[in-house]
PDB file of C-alpha atoms in Angstrom:
ATOM      1  CA  MET A   1     145.093 199.606-169.037  1.00 45.00           C
ATOM      2  CA  SER A   2     145.550 200.745-172.711  1.00 42.00           C
ATOM      3  CA  ALA A   3     146.303 198.627-176.377  1.00 44.00           C
ATOM      4  CA  ASP A   4     147.782 199.490-179.402  1.00 44.00           C
ATOM      5  CA  LEU A   5     145.143 198.752-182.370  1.00 42.00           C
ATOM      6  CA  SER A   6     146.982 201.048-185.121  1.00 42.00           C
ATOM      7  CA  GLU A   7     148.085 197.279-186.515  1.00 41.00           C
ATOM      8  CA  THR A   8     144.561 195.421-186.164  1.00 43.00           C
ATOM      9  CA  ASN A   9     142.762 195.123-188.986  1.00 45.00           C
ATOM     10  CA  LEU A  10     139.253 196.581-188.044  1.00 46.00           C
ATOM     11  CA  THR A  11     136.274 197.813-189.794  1.00 48.00           C
ATOM     12  CA  VAL A  12     134.526 201.372-187.604  1.00 49.00           C
ATOM     13  CA  HIS A  13     131.639 203.072-188.949  1.00 50.00           C
ATOM     14  CA  PRO A  14     133.597 206.631-190.494  1.00 41.00           C
ATOM     15  CA  GLU A  15     131.533 209.023-189.105  1.00 43.00           C
ATOM     16  CA  GLU A  16     131.843 207.268-186.113  1.00 46.00           C
ATOM     17  CA  ASN A  17     136.363 207.879-186.414  1.00 47.00           C
ATOM     18  CA  ALA A  18     135.632 211.327-187.100  1.00 44.00           C
ATOM     19  CA  ASP A  19     134.036 211.783-183.781  1.00 47.00           C
ATOM     20  CA  SER A  20     135.958 209.838-181.675  1.00 45.00           C
ATOM     21  CA  ALA A  21     138.776 211.680-182.970  1.00 62.00           C
ATOM     22  CA  ALA A  22     141.358 213.071-180.159  1.00 74.00           C
ATOM     23  CA  LEU A  23     139.018 212.743-176.812  1.00 89.00           C
ATOM     24  CA  PHE A  24     141.766 213.861-175.143  1.00 90.00           C
ATOM     25  CA  VAL A  25     145.448 214.623-175.550  1.00 91.00           C
ATOM     26  CA  GLY A  26     147.567 211.789-177.011  1.00 90.00           C
ATOM     27  CA  ASP A  27     144.046 209.892-178.102  1.00 90.00           C
ATOM     28  CA  THR A  28     144.843 207.234-180.918  1.00 90.00           C
ATOM     29  CA  GLY A  29     141.785 205.470-180.693  1.00 89.00           C
ATOM     30  CA  GLN A  30     139.804 204.474-183.697  1.00 88.00           C
ATOM     31  CA  PHE A  31     136.399 203.746-181.000  1.00 92.00           C
ATOM     32  CA  ASP A  32     134.016 206.520-180.222  1.00 92.00           C
ATOM     33  CA  VAL A  33     133.139 207.945-177.336  1.00 94.00           C
ATOM     34  CA  ASP A  34     129.677 205.184-176.608  1.00 95.00           C
ATOM     35  CA  THR A  35     131.974 202.025-177.738  1.00 95.00           C
ATOM     36  CA  ARG A  36     134.810 202.886-175.543  1.00 95.00           C
ATOM     37  CA  ARG A  37     132.346 203.325-172.661  1.00 95.00           C
ATOM     38  CA  ALA A  38     131.220 199.336-173.739  1.00 95.00           C
ATOM     39  CA  LEU A  39     134.396 198.330-173.147  1.00 95.00           C
ATOM     40  CA  VAL A  40     135.258 200.040-170.376  1.00 94.00           C
ATOM     41  CA  ARG A  41     131.965 198.789-168.740  1.00 92.00           C
ATOM     42  CA  LEU A  42     132.605 195.040-169.928  1.00 93.00           C
ATOM     43  CA  ILE A  43     135.852 194.794-168.512  1.00 91.00           C
ATOM     44  CA  ARG A  44     135.105 196.544-164.741  1.00 88.00           C
ATOM     45  CA  GLY A  45     132.321 194.080-165.005  1.00 84.00           C
ATOM     46  CA  PRO A  46     130.180 192.982-163.743  1.00 85.00           C
ATOM     47  CA  PHE A  47     128.252 193.316-166.550  1.00 89.00           C
ATOM     48  CA  LEU A  48     126.988 196.066-169.378  1.00 91.00           C
ATOM     49  CA  ASP A  49     123.393 196.674-168.662  1.00 89.00           C
ATOM     50  CA  GLY A  50     121.542 197.808-171.794  1.00 90.00           C
ATOM     51  CA  SER A  51     118.249 199.484-170.219  1.00 85.00           C
ATOM     52  CA  ALA A  52     120.740 201.529-167.800  1.00 85.00           C
ATOM     53  CA  ASP A  53     122.250 203.231-171.222  1.00 90.00           C
ATOM     54  CA  GLU A  54     120.265 203.137-174.473  1.00 93.00           C
ATOM     55  CA  LEU A  55     123.433 204.898-176.129  1.00 95.00           C
ATOM     56  CA  VAL A  56     126.267 202.670-174.795  1.00 96.00           C
ATOM     57  CA  TRP A  57     123.824 199.403-175.745  1.00 96.00           C
ATOM     58  CA  ALA A  58     123.575 200.748-179.357  1.00 96.00           C
ATOM     59  CA  ALA A  59     126.708 201.044-179.476  1.00 96.00           C
ATOM     60  CA  LEU A  60     127.936 197.946-178.551  1.00 97.00           C
ATOM     61  CA  LEU A  61     125.267 196.273-181.670  1.00 96.00           C
ATOM     62  CA  ARG A  62     126.806 198.463-183.607  1.00 96.00           C
ATOM     63  CA  ASN A  63     130.231 197.702-183.349  1.00 96.00           C
ATOM     64  CA  GLN A  64     129.799 194.270-181.521  1.00 96.00           C
ATOM     65  CA  ALA A  65     132.198 192.326-184.052  1.00 96.00           C
ATOM     66  CA  VAL A  66     135.000 194.873-183.073  1.00 95.00           C
ATOM     67  CA  VAL A  67     134.224 195.009-179.401  1.00 96.00           C
ATOM     68  CA  ARG A  68     134.048 191.209-179.560  1.00 96.00           C
ATOM     69  CA  GLN A  69     137.582 191.533-181.492  1.00 95.00           C
ATOM     70  CA  TYR A  70     139.494 193.838-179.396  1.00 95.00           C
ATOM     71  CA  LEU A  71     138.333 191.878-175.931  1.00 95.00           C
ATOM     72  CA  SER A  72     139.649 188.574-177.632  1.00 94.00           C
ATOM     73  CA  GLU A  73     143.245 190.571-177.544  1.00 94.00           C
ATOM     74  CA  ILE A  74     143.482 190.248-174.372  1.00 93.00           C
ATOM     75  CA  PHE A  75     141.722 187.037-173.200  1.00 93.00           C
ATOM     76  CA  LEU A  76     137.762 187.804-172.930  1.00 93.00           C
ATOM     77  CA  THR A  77     135.272 186.752-174.892  1.00 93.00           C
ATOM     78  CA  LEU A  78     132.013 188.852-175.062  1.00 94.00           C
ATOM     79  CA  MET A  79     128.380 187.082-174.380  1.00 92.00           C
ATOM     80  CA  VAL A  80     125.261 188.856-174.894  1.00 93.00           C
ATOM     81  CA  ASP A  81     122.004 188.017-174.695  1.00 89.00           C
ATOM     82  CA  ASP A  82     119.608 190.437-176.829  1.00 91.00           C
ATOM     83  CA  ALA A  83     116.381 190.168-175.465  1.00 85.00           C
ATOM     84  CA  GLU A  84     117.589 190.324-171.737  1.00 83.00           C
ATOM     85  CA  ARG A  85     119.704 193.383-172.982  1.00 90.00           C
ATOM     86  CA  VAL A  86     122.786 192.503-171.034  1.00 89.00           C
ATOM     87  CA  ALA A  87     126.713 191.979-172.393  1.00 92.00           C
ATOM     88  CA  PHE A  88     129.233 190.499-169.840  1.00 92.00           C
ATOM     89  CA  CYS A  89     132.829 189.342-170.193  1.00 91.00           C
ATOM     90  CA  GLN A  90     134.455 185.578-169.578  1.00 88.00           C
ATOM     91  CA  GLN A  91     137.811 185.073-169.189  1.00 87.00           C
ATOM     92  CA  ALA A  92     138.096 182.667-172.098  1.00 84.00           C
ATOM     93  CA  SER A  93     139.984 179.396-171.031  1.00 80.00           C
ATOM     94  CA  GLU A  94     141.246 176.131-172.650  1.00 77.00           C
ATOM     95  CA  ALA A  95     142.061 173.193-170.896  1.00 69.00           C
ATOM     96  CA  ASP A  96     146.068 172.756-171.866  1.00 75.00           C
ATOM     97  CA  VAL A  97     146.105 177.102-171.821  1.00 75.00           C
ATOM     98  CA  THR A  98     146.693 179.625-169.018  1.00 77.00           C
ATOM     99  CA  PHE A  99     145.961 182.920-170.045  1.00 77.00           C
ATOM    100  CA  PRO A 100     146.760 185.936-168.035  1.00 82.00           C
ATOM    101  CA  LYS A 101     143.729 186.881-165.691  1.00 82.00           C
ATOM    102  CA  LEU A 102     142.060 190.271-166.516  1.00 79.00           C
ATOM    103  CA  LEU A 103     138.918 190.489-164.538  1.00 75.00           C
ATOM    104  CA  ARG A 104     138.803 190.937-160.962  1.00 68.00           C
ATOM    105  CA  ARG A 105     136.533 187.995-159.160  1.00 67.00           C
ATOM    106  CA  VAL A 106     134.179 189.893-156.424  1.00 66.00           C
ATOM    107  CA  PRO A 107     134.824 188.005-153.087  1.00 71.00           C
ATOM    108  CA  LEU A 108     131.036 186.359-152.068  1.00 77.00           C
ATOM    109  CA  THR A 109     131.032 185.536-148.251  1.00 83.00           C
ATOM    110  CA  LEU A 110     128.144 183.102-147.188  1.00 83.00           C
ATOM    111  CA  ILE A 111     125.712 185.579-147.059  1.00 89.00           C
ATOM    112  CA  ASP A 112     126.819 186.878-149.815  1.00 88.00           C
ATOM    113  CA  SER A 113     126.136 184.421-151.708  1.00 84.00           C
ATOM    114  CA  ALA A 114     122.729 182.880-150.288  1.00 89.00           C
ATOM    115  CA  LEU A 115     120.977 186.166-150.972  1.00 92.00           C
ATOM    116  CA  LEU A 116     121.837 185.595-154.492  1.00 89.00           C
ATOM    117  CA  LEU A 117     120.575 182.197-154.558  1.00 89.00           C
ATOM    118  CA  PHE A 118     117.411 183.214-152.587  1.00 92.00           C
ATOM    119  CA  LEU A 119     117.321 186.061-155.456  1.00 93.00           C
ATOM    120  CA  ARG A 120     117.595 183.879-158.593  1.00 90.00           C
ATOM    121  CA  GLN A 121     115.209 181.373-157.006  1.00 88.00           C
ATOM    122  CA  GLN A 122     112.699 184.788-156.934  1.00 92.00           C
ATOM    123  CA  LEU A 123     113.245 185.575-160.317  1.00 90.00           C
ATOM    124  CA  SER A 124     112.606 181.206-161.514  1.00 87.00           C
ATOM    125  CA  THR A 125     109.061 182.472-160.123  1.00 89.00           C
ATOM    126  CA  VAL A 126     108.211 185.231-162.840  1.00 89.00           C
ATOM    127  CA  THR A 127     110.751 183.441-165.270  1.00 80.00           C
ATOM    128  CA  GLY A 128     108.075 183.224-168.995  1.00 79.00           C
ATOM    129  CA  THR A 129     105.250 184.891-167.388  1.00 84.00           C
ATOM    130  CA  GLY A 130     106.386 189.046-168.966  1.00 79.00           C
ATOM    131  CA  ASN A 131     106.345 190.112-164.730  1.00 85.00           C
ATOM    132  CA  ARG A 132     109.295 191.686-162.831  1.00 88.00           C
ATOM    133  CA  ALA A 133     110.394 190.363-160.285  1.00 93.00           C
ATOM    134  CA  ILE A 134     110.427 192.069-156.763  1.00 95.00           C
ATOM    135  CA  VAL A 135     111.882 191.540-153.059  1.00 96.00           C
ATOM    136  CA  GLY A 136     111.401 193.386-150.080  1.00 96.00           C
ATOM    137  CA  LEU A 137     113.961 193.452-147.362  1.00 96.00           C
ATOM    138  CA  ASP A 138     112.166 192.509-144.716  1.00 95.00           C
ATOM    139  CA  ASP A 139     111.238 189.252-147.423  1.00 95.00           C
ATOM    140  CA  ILE A 140     115.159 188.702-147.763  1.00 95.00           C
ATOM    141  CA  THR A 141     115.979 189.420-144.639  1.00 94.00           C
ATOM    142  CA  ALA A 142     113.776 186.554-143.754  1.00 93.00           C
ATOM    143  CA  GLN A 143     115.125 183.910-146.011  1.00 92.00           C
ATOM    144  CA  LEU A 144     118.477 185.156-144.608  1.00 91.00           C
ATOM    145  CA  GLN A 145     117.849 183.950-140.774  1.00 88.00           C
ATOM    146  CA  PRO A 146     118.976 180.544-140.748  1.00 83.00           C
ATOM    147  CA  TYR A 147     122.174 181.306-141.787  1.00 81.00           C
ATOM    148  CA  GLN A 148     122.722 183.369-138.944  1.00 78.00           C
ATOM    149  CA  ARG A 149     125.665 182.054-137.241  1.00 67.00           C
ATOM    150  CA  ASP A 150     123.575 180.094-133.973  1.00 62.00           C
ATOM    151  CA  ALA A 151     121.606 181.224-131.639  1.00 57.00           C
ATOM    152  CA  THR A 152     123.384 183.059-129.178  1.00 54.00           C
ATOM    153  CA  SER A 153     125.073 185.059-131.583  1.00 65.00           C
ATOM    154  CA  ASP A 154     124.422 188.947-131.914  1.00 76.00           C
ATOM    155  CA  HIS A 155     121.640 189.454-133.773  1.00 81.00           C
ATOM    156  CA  SER A 156     122.783 193.099-135.033  1.00 87.00           C
ATOM    157  CA  ILE A 157     125.545 191.742-136.608  1.00 88.00           C
ATOM    158  CA  HIS A 158     123.790 189.304-138.675  1.00 88.00           C
ATOM    159  CA  LEU A 159     121.276 192.279-139.564  1.00 91.00           C
ATOM    160  CA  LYS A 160     125.230 194.466-140.722  1.00 92.00           C
ATOM    161  CA  ARG A 161     125.926 191.629-143.079  1.00 91.00           C
ATOM    162  CA  ILE A 162     122.823 191.093-144.202  1.00 93.00           C
ATOM    163  CA  ASN A 163     122.817 195.323-145.795  1.00 94.00           C
ATOM    164  CA  GLY A 164     126.030 194.738-146.639  1.00 93.00           C
ATOM    165  CA  ALA A 165     124.958 191.991-149.062  1.00 93.00           C
ATOM    166  CA  VAL A 166     122.520 193.837-150.292  1.00 95.00           C
ATOM    167  CA  LYS A 167     124.511 197.014-151.019  1.00 94.00           C
ATOM    168  CA  LYS A 168     126.772 195.169-152.798  1.00 91.00           C
ATOM    169  CA  MET A 169     124.102 193.276-154.760  1.00 92.00           C
ATOM    170  CA  ARG A 170     122.470 197.308-155.876  1.00 92.00           C
ATOM    171  CA  ASP A 171     125.869 198.203-156.154  1.00 89.00           C
ATOM    172  CA  SER A 172     126.791 195.759-158.701  1.00 85.00           C
ATOM    173  CA  GLY A 173     123.354 196.259-160.584  1.00 87.00           C
ATOM    174  CA  ILE A 174     121.398 193.224-159.410  1.00 90.00           C
ATOM    175  CA  LEU A 175     119.109 194.728-157.166  1.00 93.00           C
ATOM    176  CA  ARG A 176     117.680 197.525-158.371  1.00 91.00           C
ATOM    177  CA  SER A 177     115.486 200.288-156.798  1.00 91.00           C
ATOM    178  CA  THR A 178     111.763 200.601-157.198  1.00 92.00           C
ATOM    179  CA  THR A 179     109.527 203.874-156.164  1.00 94.00           C
ATOM    180  CA  THR A 180     108.930 202.093-152.654  1.00 94.00           C
ATOM    181  CA  GLU A 181     111.128 202.249-150.415  1.00 92.00           C
ATOM    182  CA  ALA A 182     112.825 198.835-149.086  1.00 93.00           C
ATOM    183  CA  ARG A 183     111.547 197.326-152.345  1.00 95.00           C
ATOM    184  CA  PHE A 184     113.806 196.026-154.742  1.00 96.00           C
ATOM    185  CA  GLU A 185     113.044 194.295-158.610  1.00 94.00           C
ATOM    186  CA  ILE A 186     115.882 191.887-159.435  1.00 92.00           C
ATOM    187  CA  SER A 187     117.914 191.947-162.766  1.00 88.00           C
ATOM    188  CA  PRO A 188     117.175 189.703-165.188  1.00 84.00           C
ATOM    189  CA  VAL A 189     121.159 189.392-165.740  1.00 83.00           C
ATOM    190  CA  LEU A 190     121.321 186.649-163.073  1.00 85.00           C
ATOM    191  CA  ARG A 191     119.106 184.169-165.685  1.00 83.00           C
ATOM    192  CA  ILE A 192     121.973 184.635-167.870  1.00 80.00           C
ATOM    193  CA  LEU A 193     124.979 184.131-164.675  1.00 77.00           C
ATOM    194  CA  PHE A 194     123.571 181.634-163.053  1.00 77.00           C
ATOM    195  CA  PRO A 195     122.568 178.970-164.663  1.00 72.00           C
ATOM    196  CA  PRO A 196     119.247 176.359-163.711  1.00 70.00           C
ATOM    197  CA  GLU A 197     122.135 174.180-163.253  1.00 70.00           C
ATOM    198  CA  GLN A 198     124.355 175.817-160.929  1.00 69.00           C
ATOM    199  CA  ILE A 199     121.255 177.194-159.065  1.00 71.00           C
ATOM    200  CA  ALA A 200     120.693 173.356-158.240  1.00 70.00           C
ATOM    201  CA  ALA A 201     123.917 172.440-156.999  1.00 68.00           C
ATOM    202  CA  LEU A 202     124.570 175.622-154.850  1.00 69.00           C
ATOM    203  CA  THR A 203     121.338 174.916-153.216  1.00 69.00           C
ATOM    204  CA  ASP A 204     121.614 171.109-152.348  1.00 68.00           C
ATOM    205  CA  SER A 205     124.532 172.765-150.707  1.00 65.00           C
ATOM    206  CA  TYR A 206     123.234 174.842-148.763  1.00 64.00           C
ATOM    207  CA  GLU A 207     120.442 172.600-147.412  1.00 66.00           C
ATOM    208  CA  ARG A 208     123.402 170.760-146.212  1.00 66.00           C
ATOM    209  CA  PHE A 209     124.839 173.522-144.429  1.00 61.00           C
ATOM    210  CA  THR A 210     121.106 174.573-143.057  1.00 58.00           C
ATOM    211  CA  ASP A 211     120.754 171.130-142.274  1.00 59.00           C
ATOM    212  CA  SER A 212     124.530 171.161-140.021  1.00 56.00           C
ATOM    213  CA  THR A 213     123.997 174.791-138.164  1.00 51.00           C
ATOM    214  CA  GLU A 214     120.497 173.223-137.084  1.00 48.00           C
ATOM    215  CA  GLN A 215     122.492 170.261-135.783  1.00 43.00           C
ATOM    216  CA  PHE A 216     125.209 172.326-134.244  1.00 35.00           C
ATOM    217  CA  THR A 217     122.753 174.598-132.321  1.00 37.00           C
ATOM    218  CA  ALA A 218     120.762 171.969-130.461  1.00 34.00           C
ATOM    219  CA  ALA A 219     124.484 170.454-129.704  1.00 35.00           C
ATOM    220  CA  SER A 220     125.744 173.677-128.421  1.00 32.00           C
ATOM    221  CA  ASP A 221     122.438 174.529-126.349  1.00 34.00           C
ATOM    222  CA  ASP A 222     125.135 173.142-123.177  1.00 35.00           C
ATOM    223  CA  VAL A 223     128.705 175.572-124.037  1.00 30.00           C
ATOM    224  CA  SER A 224     128.697 178.830-122.731  1.00 29.00           C
ATOM    225  CA  GLU A 225     129.212 181.864-124.175  1.00 33.00           C
ATOM    226  CA  SER A 226     133.491 182.291-122.980  1.00 27.00           C
ATOM    227  CA  GLU A 227     133.854 179.454-125.921  1.00 29.00           C
ATOM    228  CA  GLY A 228     133.082 181.755-128.531  1.00 27.00           C
ATOM    229  CA  VAL A 229     131.245 181.317-131.754  1.00 24.00           C
ATOM    230  CA  PRO A 230     132.057 178.968-135.110  1.00 27.00           C
ATOM    231  CA  ALA A 231     133.807 181.207-137.246  1.00 30.00           C
ATOM    232  CA  GLU A 232     131.652 181.455-140.210  1.00 36.00           C
ATOM    233  CA  GLU A 233     131.906 179.075-142.883  1.00 35.00           C
ATOM    234  CA  SER A 234     133.180 179.084-146.476  1.00 32.00           C
ATOM    235  CA  ASP A 235     131.479 180.313-149.196  1.00 35.00           C
ATOM    236  CA  PRO A 236     130.780 177.520-151.375  1.00 33.00           C
ATOM    237  CA  LEU A 237     131.214 179.849-154.713  1.00 36.00           C
ATOM    238  CA  ASP A 238     134.736 180.975-153.532  1.00 37.00           C
ATOM    239  CA  GLU A 239     135.890 177.325-153.539  1.00 33.00           C
TER     240      GLU A 239
END
């Protein structure tokens, strides 16, 4: 995606404008390379982690006003948390106006969103303590056990789903590797992306789901395997 900024009134640091000249053939951009990288990461999502790249984070803070203006041109709003050193974009929205959607939605399965809820709850336990939130793969597996379709389904398939969910969280930066194998640090960005009111609502949804799953399992003890297993439940986050 490209945008012509030649008609906009942008304030760019002169030394950065000089450094960014002719980064590639036909380049007419005004931003330095690190500010451009910040823009790309913000648009690609899900967030920009300041602890992962000091240069890109510094460029964003230095040129925050013009980055915010650029994003506004494409119907995005910039959210920055200086304390947690994270930034991300949200789609602009108005009650009576429909704007083009640029940000891509990442589909979440039941296991994905159950893991997300668990990680957010674990992060809450260290809020205000100054400690890092660390979680092990064994903890995750135990927590997600109730979300196996039913007692008769293949446990190896359930474990594969769990590993896939963990990989998705690692790829997005929500889980970070530690020096200990199969143990991860939970990114503080979840405090911003997943506020307390959403935790309460989603917790209630999953408690009701777990109760209904237990009732189904008890009621299906006399059902033969030939009748198959129920389809995977829809994800509350995708509703």
